[in-house]
Every structure is written in C-alpha cells, then in structure tokens.
Coordinates of C-alpha atoms in Angstrom, one line a residue:
Chain A
X1 CA -0.1 0.2 -0.4
X2 CA 0.9 3.6 -0.2
X3 CA 2.0 5.0 2.8
X4 CA 0.7 9.1 3.4
X5 CA 1.0 11.5 6.3
X6 CA -1.2 14.6 6.5
X7 CA 0.5 17.4 4.8
X8 CA 0.8 20.8 8.3
X9 CA -2.6 22.5 7.9
X10 CA -0.3 25.6 7.6
X11 CA -0.1 24.4 4.0
X12 CA -2.9 22.9 3.3
X13 CA -4.8 26.5 4.0
X14 CA -2.5 28.4 1.9
X15 CA -3.5 26.6 -0.4
X16 CA -7.1 27.4 0.6
X17 CA -6.0 31.5 0.3
X18 CA -8.8 33.7 -1.2
X19 CA -11.1 30.5 -1.7
X20 CA -13.9 29.7 0.8
X21 CA -16.5 27.0 -0.4
X22 CA -14.3 23.9 0.0
X23 CA -15.5 19.9 -1.1
X24 CA -13.3 17.5 1.0
X25 CA -12.6 13.7 -0.1
X26 CA -11.7 10.8 1.3
X27 CA -10.3 7.9 -0.4
X28 CA -11.4 3.8 1.0
X29 CA -7.8 2.4 0.0
X30 CA -4.9 3.3 0.9
X31 CA -5.6 6.4 3.0
X32 CA -8.5 4.7 4.9
X33 CA -5.8 1.8 6.1
X34 CA -2.9 5.4 7.0
X35 CA -5.8 7.1 8.4
X36 CA -5.4 9.3 6.4
X37 CA -8.8 9.3 4.4
X38 CA -11.1 7.3 6.4
X39 CA -14.5 8.3 7.4
X40 CA -12.8 10.2 10.9
X41 CA -10.0 11.9 8.3
X42 CA -12.4 12.9 6.5
X43 CA -14.7 15.0 9.2
X44 CA -12.5 15.6 11.0
X45 CA -10.5 18.0 8.4
X46 CA -13.6 19.3 7.6
X47 CA -14.1 20.3 11.2
X48 CA -10.3 22.2 10.8
X49 CA -11.3 23.7 8.0
X50 CA -15.0 25.2 9.5
X51 CA -13.2 26.6 12.2
X52 CA -10.7 28.1 9.9
X53 CA -13.9 29.8 8.0
X54 CA -14.7 28.1 5.1
X55 CA -17.2 26.6 4.6
X56 CA -17.7 22.7 4.1
X57 CA -19.8 22.3 0.7
X58 CA -19.8 18.4 0.9
X59 CA -18.3 15.9 2.6
X60 CA -17.7 12.5 0.2
X61 CA -16.3 9.7 2.4
X62 CA -15.3 6.3 0.6
X63 CA -16.0 3.3 1.8
X64 CA -13.4 0.3 2.0
X65 CA -12.3 -0.8 -1.1
X66 CA -13.5 2.2 -3.1
X67 CA -9.7 4.1 -4.2
X68 CA -10.1 7.1 -5.4
X69 CA -7.4 6.5 -7.9
X70 CA -9.8 3.8 -9.3
X71 CA -11.6 6.0 -11.9
X72 CA -15.1 3.8 -11.7
X73 CA -15.7 3.7 -8.4
X74 CA -14.0 7.5 -7.6
X75 CA -16.4 8.7 -10.4
X76 CA -19.9 7.7 -8.5
X77 CA -18.9 9.6 -5.5
X78 CA -17.9 12.2 -7.2
X79 CA -21.2 12.7 -9.6
X80 CA -23.5 12.6 -6.3
X81 CA -21.5 15.1 -5.8
X82 CA -22.0 17.2 -8.7
X83 CA -23.7 20.3 -7.3
X84 CA -21.3 21.0 -4.4
X85 CA -18.4 20.3 -7.0
X86 CA -20.5 23.0 -9.2
X87 CA -20.1 25.1 -6.6
X88 CA -17.2 24.8 -4.6
X89 CA -13.9 27.1 -5.6
X90 CA -11.5 24.1 -4.3
X91 CA -11.9 20.1 -4.1
X92 CA -9.7 18.4 -0.7
X93 CA -8.7 15.4 -1.4
X94 CA -7.4 13.7 0.9
X95 CA -5.8 10.6 -0.8
X96 CA -2.2 9.9 -2.7
X97 CA -1.2 11.9 -5.0
X98 CA -2.9 9.2 -7.9
X99 CA -6.2 9.7 -6.5
X100 CA -5.7 13.5 -6.3
X101 CA -5.4 13.3 -10.2
X102 CA -8.0 11.2 -10.9
X103 CA -10.6 13.4 -9.2
X104 CA -8.9 16.2 -11.4
X105 CA -8.8 14.4 -14.4
X106 CA -12.4 13.1 -14.3
X107 CA -13.7 16.5 -13.1
X108 CA -12.4 18.2 -15.7
X109 CA -12.1 15.9 -18.7
X110 CA -15.6 14.0 -18.1
X111 CA -18.0 16.2 -15.9
X112 CA -16.5 19.5 -17.9
X113 CA -16.3 21.4 -14.3
X114 CA -12.3 22.9 -14.2
X115 CA -11.9 23.3 -10.2
X116 CA -9.3 23.6 -7.9
X117 CA -8.1 19.9 -6.6
X118 CA -5.7 20.1 -3.7
X119 CA -3.8 17.5 -2.3
X120 CA -3.9 16.9 2.0
X121 CA -1.7 14.5 1.9
X122 CA 2.3 14.0 1.3
X123 CA 2.2 9.8 0.0
X124 CA 5.2 8.6 1.0
X125 CA 5.8 5.6 -0.9
X126 CA 4.7 1.5 -1.0
X127 CA 5.7 0.2 2.2
X128 CA 5.1 -3.0 3.8
X129 CA 5.4 -5.5 6.7
X130 CA 2.8 -3.8 9.7
X131 CA 0.8 -4.3 11.8
X132 CA 2.5 -1.0 13.2
X133 CA 6.1 -0.2 11.7
X134 CA 6.6 -0.8 8.2
X135 CA 8.4 -0.2 5.2
X136 CA 9.3 0.6 1.8
X137 CA 10.6 -2.8 -0.2
X138 CA 10.0 -2.2 -3.7
X139 CA 10.2 0.7 -5.5
X140 CA 8.0 -0.7 -8.9
X141 CA 11.1 -0.3 -11.0
X142 CA 9.8 -2.4 -13.5
X143 CA 12.5 -5.2 -13.6
X144 CA 12.4 -7.2 -10.4
X145 CA 16.1 -7.9 -9.5
X146 CA 15.1 -9.8 -6.3
X147 CA 16.8 -12.8 -8.0
X148 CA 19.7 -11.9 -8.0
X149 CA 20.2 -10.7 -4.6
X150 CA 19.0 -13.0 -1.5
X151 CA 15.3 -11.6 -1.5
X152 CA 15.9 -8.3 -1.1
X153 CA 16.4 -5.2 -3.4
X154 CA 19.1 -3.0 -3.3
X155 CA 17.5 -0.7 -5.3
X156 CA 15.6 0.7 -3.0
X157 CA 16.9 -1.0 0.3
X158 CA 20.2 0.4 -0.2
X159 CA 20.2 4.3 1.0
X160 CA 22.5 4.4 -2.8
X161 CA 20.6 1.9 -4.7
X162 CA 23.8 0.2 -5.5
X163 CA 23.3 -3.2 -7.5
X164 CA 27.2 -4.2 -6.2
X165 CA 27.2 -3.4 -2.9
X166 CA 28.4 -2.2 0.4
X167 CA 29.9 1.0 -0.3
X168 CA 32.8 1.8 1.8
X169 CA 30.4 3.4 4.8
X170 CA 29.0 0.9 7.0
X171 CA 28.3 1.7 10.5
X172 CA 28.6 0.4 13.7
X173 CA 26.4 -2.6 14.1
X174 CA 26.2 -3.0 9.9
X175 CA 23.8 0.5 10.0
X176 CA 23.5 2.2 6.8
X177 CA 26.0 5.8 6.1
X178 CA 23.7 8.1 5.4
X179 CA 21.0 7.4 8.4
X180 CA 22.6 4.9 11.6
X181 CA 18.9 3.6 11.7
X182 CA 18.6 1.8 8.7
X183 CA 20.3 -1.3 8.5
X184 CA 22.9 -1.7 5.6
X185 CA 20.9 -3.3 2.9
X186 CA 24.5 -5.2 1.1
X187 CA 25.4 -6.6 4.9
X188 CA 21.2 -8.4 5.0
X189 CA 22.5 -9.4 1.5
X190 CA 25.4 -10.8 2.8
X191 CA 24.3 -12.6 5.7
X192 CA 21.1 -14.6 3.7
X193 CA 23.3 -15.7 0.7
X194 CA 25.8 -17.4 3.8
X195 CA 22.8 -18.9 5.1
X196 CA 21.9 -19.7 1.4
X197 CA 25.1 -21.2 0.9
X198 CA 25.6 -18.8 -2.1
X199 CA 28.4 -16.7 -1.0
X200 CA 29.9 -17.2 -4.8
X201 CA 27.1 -14.8 -6.3
X202 CA 28.7 -12.2 -3.8
X203 CA 31.2 -12.0 -5.5
X204 CA 30.3 -11.9 -8.7
X205 CA 28.9 -8.6 -10.4
X206 CA 25.5 -7.9 -10.9
X207 CA 24.8 -5.6 -14.5
X208 CA 24.0 -2.3 -14.1
X209 CA 20.1 -1.7 -13.4
X210 CA 18.3 -1.4 -16.9
X211 CA 16.5 1.3 -16.0
X212 CA 14.6 1.8 -20.3
X213 CA 11.8 0.0 -18.1
X214 CA 10.9 2.9 -16.1
X215 CA 10.5 5.3 -18.5
X216 CA 7.5 8.0 -17.2
X217 CA 4.4 8.3 -17.2
X218 CA 4.2 4.2 -17.2
X219 CA 1.3 3.3 -18.6
X220 CA -1.0 0.0 -18.4
X221 CA -3.5 -2.1 -20.1
X222 CA -5.6 -4.3 -18.3
X223 CA -7.5 -7.3 -20.6
X224 CA -9.8 -7.8 -18.1
X225 CA -10.7 -4.9 -15.7
X226 CA -12.4 -6.5 -12.2
X227 CA -15.7 -5.4 -11.9
X228 CA -17.3 -5.0 -8.4
X229 CA -18.8 -8.7 -9.3
X230 CA -15.1 -10.0 -9.8
X231 CA -13.8 -8.0 -6.5
X232 CA -17.3 -9.3 -4.3
X233 CA -15.9 -13.0 -5.9
X234 CA -12.5 -12.7 -4.2
X235 CA -13.4 -11.7 -1.2
X236 CA -15.7 -14.9 -0.5
X237 CA -12.1 -16.6 -1.5
X238 CA -10.9 -16.0 1.6
X239 CA -13.3 -18.4 3.2
X240 CA -11.0 -20.8 2.2
X241 CA -8.4 -19.8 5.0
X242 CA -9.9 -21.9 7.8
X243 CA -10.7 -19.7 10.8
X244 CA -10.3 -16.5 8.4
X245 CA -12.7 -14.6 10.6
X246 CA -11.3 -15.2 13.5
X247 CA -7.7 -14.3 12.5
X248 CA -9.4 -10.9 11.2
X249 CA -10.7 -9.6 14.6
X250 CA -7.3 -11.0 16.5
X251 CA -5.2 -9.1 17.9
X252 CA -1.9 -8.7 15.2
X253 CA 0.6 -10.4 16.5
X254 CA 3.1 -7.7 17.4
X255 CA 0.1 -6.1 19.8
X256 CA -0.1 -9.5 21.7
X257 CA 3.9 -10.2 21.9
X258 CA 3.7 -6.4 23.3
X259 CA 0.5 -7.9 25.5
X260 CA 2.4 -10.8 26.5
X261 CA 5.2 -8.5 28.1
X262 CA 3.1 -5.9 30.1
Chain B
X1 CA 46.0 -5.7 -15.4
X2 CA 46.2 -4.9 -19.2
X3 CA 49.4 -5.3 -20.7
X4 CA 49.8 -2.0 -21.6
X5 CA 51.1 0.3 -19.3
X6 CA 49.9 4.2 -20.3
X7 CA 50.7 5.6 -16.7
X8 CA 54.1 6.5 -14.4
X9 CA 51.6 5.4 -11.7
X10 CA 51.1 1.6 -13.2
X11 CA 55.1 1.6 -14.7
X12 CA 56.2 1.8 -11.3
X13 CA 53.5 -0.5 -10.0
X14 CA 54.1 -3.0 -12.1
X15 CA 57.7 -2.8 -11.8
X16 CA 57.5 -3.8 -8.1
X17 CA 58.2 -0.5 -7.0
X18 CA 57.1 0.8 -3.4
X19 CA 54.3 3.2 -4.7
X20 CA 53.6 7.1 -2.8
X21 CA 50.6 8.9 -4.2
X22 CA 49.1 12.2 -2.7
X23 CA 46.3 13.8 -2.2
X24 CA 44.6 17.6 -4.0
X25 CA 41.7 18.6 -3.3
X26 CA 40.1 21.4 -5.7
X27 CA 38.2 23.6 -3.6
X28 CA 34.5 25.3 -3.8
X29 CA 36.2 28.8 -6.3
X30 CA 36.2 29.5 -9.9
X31 CA 40.2 28.7 -9.3
X32 CA 42.3 25.6 -8.8
X33 CA 45.9 27.9 -7.7
X34 CA 45.9 25.9 -4.4
X35 CA 46.3 22.4 -5.7
X36 CA 48.2 23.8 -8.1
X37 CA 50.6 25.1 -5.7
X38 CA 50.5 22.1 -3.4
X39 CA 51.2 19.8 -6.1
X40 CA 54.8 21.7 -7.4
X41 CA 55.9 20.8 -4.0
X42 CA 55.3 17.2 -4.4
X43 CA 56.8 16.7 -7.3
X44 CA 59.4 13.8 -7.2
X45 CA 58.2 13.0 -3.8
X46 CA 54.9 10.8 -5.2
X47 CA 54.9 9.1 -8.1
X48 CA 51.0 10.4 -8.8
X49 CA 48.2 12.6 -7.0
X50 CA 44.3 11.3 -6.7
X51 CA 42.7 14.9 -7.3
X52 CA 39.3 14.4 -5.6
X53 CA 35.7 14.6 -6.7
X54 CA 33.3 16.1 -4.4
X55 CA 34.8 14.6 -1.5
X56 CA 32.2 14.3 1.8
X57 CA 29.8 15.4 -1.2
X58 CA 31.0 19.0 -1.5
X59 CA 30.4 20.3 -4.6
X60 CA 33.8 22.2 -5.3
X61 CA 35.6 22.4 -9.2
X62 CA 35.2 19.8 -11.6
X63 CA 38.1 17.0 -10.7
X64 CA 38.4 16.6 -14.6
X65 CA 39.0 20.1 -14.8
X66 CA 41.5 20.3 -11.9
X67 CA 43.2 17.1 -13.1
X68 CA 43.5 18.9 -16.6
X69 CA 45.1 21.7 -15.4
X70 CA 47.1 20.4 -12.2
X71 CA 48.6 17.6 -14.9
X72 CA 49.4 20.2 -17.9
X73 CA 50.8 23.7 -15.5
X74 CA 52.9 21.3 -13.0
X75 CA 53.6 18.1 -14.9
X76 CA 52.0 16.2 -11.9
X77 CA 50.3 12.8 -12.8
X78 CA 47.2 12.9 -11.9
X79 CA 44.2 10.2 -10.3
X80 CA 41.3 11.3 -11.4
X81 CA 38.5 10.2 -8.8
X82 CA 35.4 9.3 -11.0
X83 CA 32.1 9.0 -8.1
X84 CA 28.9 7.5 -9.7
X85 CA 26.9 9.7 -6.7
X86 CA 26.3 12.8 -9.1
X87 CA 26.5 11.2 -12.8
X88 CA 24.6 8.8 -14.9
X89 CA 26.3 6.4 -17.2
X90 CA 26.2 8.4 -19.9
X91 CA 27.5 11.6 -18.1
X92 CA 30.3 8.9 -16.7
X93 CA 30.9 8.0 -20.3
X94 CA 31.2 11.1 -21.3
X95 CA 33.6 11.9 -18.2
X96 CA 36.3 8.9 -19.2
X97 CA 35.9 9.8 -23.1
X98 CA 37.2 13.2 -22.1
X99 CA 39.9 12.5 -19.4
X100 CA 41.3 10.4 -22.1
X101 CA 41.1 13.7 -24.8
X102 CA 42.9 16.1 -21.7
X103 CA 45.2 13.2 -21.5
X104 CA 44.7 11.5 -18.3
X105 CA 46.5 7.9 -17.1
X106 CA 44.3 7.2 -13.9
X107 CA 40.6 7.0 -13.3
X108 CA 40.4 6.2 -9.3
X109 CA 36.4 4.9 -9.5
X110 CA 34.0 5.4 -6.7
X111 CA 30.1 5.3 -5.5
X112 CA 30.8 8.3 -3.8
X113 CA 29.5 9.6 -0.6
X114 CA 25.6 10.1 -0.3
X115 CA 24.6 13.6 -1.4
X116 CA 22.7 13.8 1.4
X117 CA 25.9 14.1 3.8
X118 CA 27.4 17.3 2.1
X119 CA 26.5 20.8 1.0
X120 CA 24.0 21.0 -1.3
X121 CA 21.7 17.9 0.4
X122 CA 18.8 18.5 -1.6
X123 CA 20.1 17.5 -4.4
X124 CA 18.8 14.2 -6.3
X125 CA 21.6 11.6 -5.7
X126 CA 22.3 9.8 -9.1
X127 CA 24.6 6.2 -8.4
X128 CA 22.6 4.8 -11.7
X129 CA 26.1 2.5 -11.5
X130 CA 28.3 1.1 -8.7
X131 CA 32.4 1.8 -7.8
X132 CA 32.1 -2.0 -9.9
X133 CA 30.2 -1.0 -12.5
X134 CA 32.1 1.7 -13.4
X135 CA 35.4 0.2 -13.3
X136 CA 33.9 -2.7 -15.5
X137 CA 32.4 -0.1 -17.6
X138 CA 36.3 1.8 -18.2
X139 CA 37.5 -1.7 -18.7
X140 CA 35.4 -2.4 -21.5
X141 CA 35.6 1.0 -22.8
X142 CA 39.4 1.3 -22.8
X143 CA 39.9 -2.9 -23.7
X144 CA 37.5 -3.7 -26.1
X145 CA 36.2 0.1 -27.2
X146 CA 32.7 -0.5 -26.5
X147 CA 30.7 1.5 -23.9
X148 CA 28.2 -0.5 -22.0
X149 CA 25.3 -0.3 -24.6
X150 CA 27.4 -2.1 -26.6
X151 CA 28.6 0.8 -29.3
X152 CA 32.0 1.2 -30.5
X153 CA 34.0 4.1 -29.2
X154 CA 36.0 5.3 -32.1
X155 CA 40.2 5.3 -31.1
X156 CA 39.2 4.8 -26.7
X157 CA 41.3 6.3 -24.2
X158 CA 44.4 4.6 -22.9
X159 CA 44.1 4.6 -18.9
X160 CA 44.3 2.8 -16.1
X161 CA 41.0 2.0 -13.5
X162 CA 42.0 1.9 -9.8
X163 CA 39.5 0.8 -7.3
X164 CA 38.5 1.8 -2.9
X165 CA 39.3 -0.7 -0.4
X166 CA 37.8 0.5 3.5
X167 CA 39.7 -1.7 5.5
X168 CA 37.5 -0.4 8.7
X169 CA 34.4 -1.0 7.6
X170 CA 31.9 -2.1 10.2
X171 CA 31.4 -5.8 8.4
X172 CA 35.1 -6.9 7.1
X173 CA 33.7 -9.9 5.4
X174 CA 30.8 -8.2 2.6
X175 CA 33.2 -5.2 2.3
X176 CA 36.1 -7.9 1.3
X177 CA 33.4 -10.0 -0.6
X178 CA 33.0 -6.4 -2.7
X179 CA 36.6 -6.3 -3.0
X180 CA 37.0 -9.1 -4.9
X181 CA 34.3 -8.6 -7.0
X182 CA 36.0 -4.9 -8.1
X183 CA 39.1 -7.9 -8.5
X184 CA 37.2 -9.8 -10.5
X185 CA 35.5 -6.7 -12.7
X186 CA 39.6 -6.0 -13.9
X187 CA 40.1 -3.9 -11.8
X188 CA 44.3 -2.7 -11.9
X189 CA 44.7 -1.2 -8.7
X190 CA 43.5 -0.8 -5.2
X191 CA 43.6 2.7 -3.0
X192 CA 42.2 1.8 0.6
X193 CA 40.1 4.6 2.9
X194 CA 42.0 5.9 5.1
X195 CA 44.0 3.1 8.2
X196 CA 45.2 4.7 11.7
X197 CA 45.3 0.4 13.1
X198 CA 47.5 -1.5 12.0
X199 CA 45.7 -4.5 13.3
X200 CA 42.5 -3.1 10.9
X201 CA 44.8 -3.7 8.2
X202 CA 46.4 -6.9 9.0
X203 CA 42.7 -8.2 9.5
X204 CA 42.1 -6.7 6.1
X205 CA 45.1 -8.2 4.5
X206 CA 44.3 -12.2 5.6
X207 CA 40.1 -12.0 4.9
X208 CA 41.1 -10.7 1.1
X209 CA 43.7 -13.7 0.6
X210 CA 46.3 -13.0 -1.9
X211 CA 46.1 -11.0 -4.9
X212 CA 47.3 -10.2 -8.0
X213 CA 46.2 -6.8 -7.9
X214 CA 48.8 -4.1 -6.5
X215 CA 47.3 -2.4 -2.9
X216 CA 48.3 1.3 -1.8
X217 CA 47.3 1.7 2.0
X218 CA 45.5 5.7 2.7
X219 CA 47.0 6.8 5.5
X220 CA 45.9 10.4 6.5
X221 CA 48.9 13.1 8.3
X222 CA 46.6 15.3 9.8
X223 CA 47.7 18.8 9.5
X224 CA 45.4 20.9 12.5
X225 CA 43.5 18.7 15.1
X226 CA 40.2 19.7 13.2
X227 CA 41.4 17.7 9.9
X228 CA 41.9 14.5 12.4
X229 CA 38.9 15.0 14.9
X230 CA 36.6 15.5 11.7
X231 CA 38.0 12.1 10.7
X232 CA 37.1 10.7 13.3
X233 CA 33.2 12.2 13.6
X234 CA 32.6 11.9 10.7
X235 CA 33.5 10.0 8.1
X236 CA 32.3 5.9 8.1
X237 CA 34.7 3.4 8.3
X238 CA 37.3 5.3 9.7
X239 CA 38.7 5.7 14.0
X240 CA 41.4 8.0 14.6
X241 CA 43.3 6.9 17.9
X242 CA 42.5 8.8 20.8
X243 CA 46.4 8.9 22.1
X244 CA 46.9 10.5 18.2
X245 CA 43.6 12.9 18.4
X246 CA 45.1 13.7 22.0
X247 CA 49.0 14.8 20.9
X248 CA 47.2 16.9 18.6
X249 CA 44.9 18.8 20.3
X250 CA 47.9 19.9 22.8
X251 CA 49.1 21.9 19.5
X252 CA 46.5 23.9 19.8
X253 CA 47.4 25.3 23.0
X254 CA 51.4 26.5 20.8
X255 CA 50.7 30.4 20.6
X256 CA 53.8 30.1 18.5
X257 CA 52.3 29.3 15.0
X258 CA 56.0 28.6 13.8
X259 CA 56.2 26.7 16.6
X260 CA 52.8 24.8 17.0
X261 CA 54.1 23.7 12.8
X262 CA 56.8 21.8 14.2
X263 CA 55.1 20.3 17.0
X264 CA 52.2 18.8 14.6
X265 CA 54.9 17.9 12.3
X266 CA 56.8 15.6 15.6
X267 CA 53.6 14.3 16.3
X268 CA 53.0 12.8 12.7
X269 CA 56.3 11.6 12.4
X270 CA 56.4 9.9 15.4
X271 CA 53.0 8.3 15.2
X272 CA 53.3 7.4 11.5
X273 CA 56.9 6.1 11.6
X274 CA 55.5 3.4 13.9
X275 CA 52.6 2.3 11.1
X276 CA 54.7 3.0 8.4
X277 CA 57.4 0.5 9.6
X278 CA 54.7 -2.3 10.0
X279 CA 53.4 -1.1 6.4
X280 CA 56.6 -3.1 5.3
X281 CA 55.4 -6.0 6.2
X282 CA 52.0 -6.2 4.9
X283 CA 51.6 -7.4 1.2
X284 CA 50.6 -3.4 0.9
X285 CA 52.8 -2.4 -2.7
X286 CA 52.7 1.2 -1.6
X287 CA 51.1 3.9 1.0
X288 CA 48.8 6.4 -0.8
X289 CA 49.5 9.8 1.4
X290 CA 46.0 11.9 2.1
X291 CA 47.6 14.5 2.9
X292 CA 45.6 17.3 2.0
X293 CA 47.3 21.2 2.0
X294 CA 50.4 19.7 4.0
X295 CA 53.0 18.4 1.5
X296 CA 55.9 19.1 4.0
X297 CA 55.1 16.1 5.5
X298 CA 55.5 14.1 2.6
X299 CA 59.1 14.2 2.4
X300 CA 60.1 13.2 6.3
X301 CA 57.4 9.9 6.3
X302 CA 58.7 8.6 2.9
X303 CA 62.3 8.1 4.3
X304 CA 60.8 5.8 6.7
X305 CA 60.3 3.4 3.7
X306 CA 63.4 4.2 2.5

C-alpha cells in the first residue's frame, strides 16, 4: 500500500487563501489504512476548515474498497456530489497523488468542471510489513532484481541504490552511512547469501539495472478489468482460509507480544 | 591488469617499486591555484596525485578540469577520481572519454558519499552505476572500445582504472566480498580508505588473501587537530586513535605558529613512523598519503620507508 501522512495545516490553508467554499473528499484505499482519508479523517478535516472560516459544501467519504484512484469507483461519488463540486472553489482530496489526479482528470475532462484540486496528504511510497512498523522495500522499477540479490532489493533498501555494495561507509552495527537507524542492505544480502550457501554469487558483479523499464509516465492496459462482481467474488475466496474470521479480528501478532510482556 | 602500461603510476606498480601517491583537493572556487601550488611541492615525492571529486559530497571544482589543469601546469601525474553519486552512465562515459582526450592516464572509480551528507543535501542522488560497474565500464571502453550498451568507441582512451577498499568497514567480510568483486571486474590497482590501526590493516589483508592487484594503503597525517577530529567524527569506517587525537589537540595550545607547525610534524612523524614500519611487513604495494594541504610531511614520512 502507499504510505502517506497529512500535510501540515499551514500548507493546506495556504492553498485555500482567497478561496471560501470547499469539498472534502476521502479515499477508501490506502488512505483509509493510513487514517489519512477515512471517514474520521474527512470529518476532522471538514471541522478544521470550518473553524478556519471555510464553508464545507460536501464531505465525500469512500468506504473501504472504494479507492479515489480508480475512476469507475471514484466517479460514482463525484457524480453524486455534482452540485457541490460545481459551486465550490476547491476540492481537497485526502488520498495519494494518484487519487488527487484521477479526481482532477475526471472532474475536468468528463464532468466538464474545472476546479482547483488540492492534495491534503504527502505520499511516502509503497510500503509493506506492519502492523505498526512499515518499510519501503519495492519501488516498482519494472525490472525485478530480487532473484539476483537473495530476495532483498538493494535499489530500494540500500540508501544509494547500489546493485553492487556495500559502499565503504557501513557503520557500527551494520548500519547505513546515511542513516544510523537503517540497516545496510548489502550486509543483509551478505548474511542471507551466507545462510543460503550462495556467497560465490556475492563476489560476482551484477549488471547495471535496466532503467529503460521505468520510462515515465508508465501506462498499463488491463485485458480484463476487475468489476464489482469480480471483487466480491475475490473476497469470498477468503472463506478458503480456515478460521479466517477469527484471524481477522484477532490482535495483530506484535500487539499480542507486547501484551504478553506487560 | 592489461599488459599495456599507460601511466607512470602503473609503470611503477608493474615494476614492483614501492609506490607513493598523494592527494589534492580542488575547492569551492573558480580556480585551482591552491592544489596547483601543492602539486608543485609534491613533485618528485609521489608518482601521482589523486584529485578528489566532490569529497564528502561537497560540490567543488570538477575533478576532471582540475586534473587536466594540474597535470598541464605542474607535470604532476593525476589520478582522476570519478564518483557515481552525481552522474548517470552516459555522463560517466562522457567524462571517461573526456579524460582520455585531456591526457588523463589514471581514474579512481568510486561510488561516492551520499549527497545528503554534503553541502547540497537537496540534490537528487544518481548512483546509476556503482564502483564495480564503473570499473567494468572503463575496462570495456579501454580494452574493447565499447560502451556498456555495446556501441563502438573510435580511438578509445588509454588509461588505467583503480578502485577503493575500506579496511575499517564495520562488516569486513562483506567489504572484502565487494573488493573481490572489483577484482573480478578488472580493477588494476586498489587504494584503501584511511587506516590508523595496524591490526585493522592486518585483518583486512588476511581476509582478502592473495591477490595480484597492487594495494596502496591510505594514511592521513592531519595538518590540524580539526582535520583529524573530522575524520574521527564524520568519516564512516575510520577510527582515529585517541592518543594521536589528544597529541594533535595539545598542539592547539602552542601560540607560536612556527613552533606549533614543528610540534604537529613531530606528532605525525612519531605516530606514522610506527605505522609505516609495520606497513613494510604487509602485502601493501605502497602508500597513498592523503595529506591534503600538508605537503611538507611527505618527505620525512617517505624517509621512513627507505
């Protein structure tokens, strides 16, 4: 998912200088997971803006699974609030940059309403792990190198993105030259290759990464787009996991560990 | 190593002479007058001088421009340091071809410190290549007359490529694995990061084992306490011994400038004599003396090795 955090209020209010009427819109995807665009966040933002003297014409809350970045889903909510969008000075979108831009494109090019669309959040990249601590491990470069690097991506996990590391700056405790809180990715790769018995590969040069797969903006065409029915069907598959419901509502493992300690 | 020898540095290494190299640092200025003066003082004391490329990610005069100018005006052979932090593979290739065109005979291929550590922290770091793939690229250009994409290069440059090693790296086995990778990629000589402790050096040589690639060990006799303190505090993988650091600190108390200089020299000669004596018993092919702005210390230290 795309990690994100809300921008400082001063920056948000800066965009709205000289503007009075706003629509506040959330997102039922990553922004709901990160609490930057769920129902509560939308309500809180609307409240703050009201306190600052702005008039909130509409709040658009998107339920989980309804992402601002997917036109078919997003458009249902935008069409429903057409009147408010027509009358507002700006739409504040509480999602990643994809969501903001889908809203911009749809309102402008399909609905025919050109309004300022402002980001409320700063996206911080694709992150995994959790439940509390997440980290960026993949940058969607278009040419996965994990098969050559013991399953750890140095392009993302190494501060310099070196295909052949470590650099000469490894700190005490095998930490990164740039940030002592981060592990050196190449020492991690070394240790994993040691466990796997593949250290010979460590001493062989990996070719420079093929950045040609990252010509921006990248476009993609889905042969068979996922409709609502497919989505529901895919969710039903969860039943195949034994005891799924109890897993869903159980405490995350990390919290359980902490609870035990206490 | 290629059979061809293009530079005085490589000639001495091939002949098995004990090699001394120095270091010059272009500054944030519109000229290279100071490194030129330093180079003049080092003539005859070192076979070649490294010319640093944005060290610690501080943006200074281009190391290529500086190398050319120093070499032309003083006759000092230069080791053009080239780092991947600021250039993609196209710019690196252009600079390598440019170096050949300007008569540069040695390149030291480096990844470089991250830009966030320097004086322009908002710059976008590049690192399209790394030190190993840069070494590979240079060898391909020189030996095969081809670039990384396989394009032909007419009249390819004739120069040698060196690499760096960090004996004091926190994870020595991973560091040595990387050094072996550079050797596999065709590096022709290695220069180490600064070392102050003989046991750090011994562990490095033991871990690396036998290699035909000559290794020059880096030392840093500091001109001031501040220089030594900077290395200790800010340069990853380098620990400065507390005794040496304290002796350097004490020189700050000496008011008379000339007497202070004498004491700084005495502290350095005392400390490095022991280190250099030890170096004689290691597989090192020579010594890279990174005495930036401190050329007067080179002659007395060279004497130790004679």
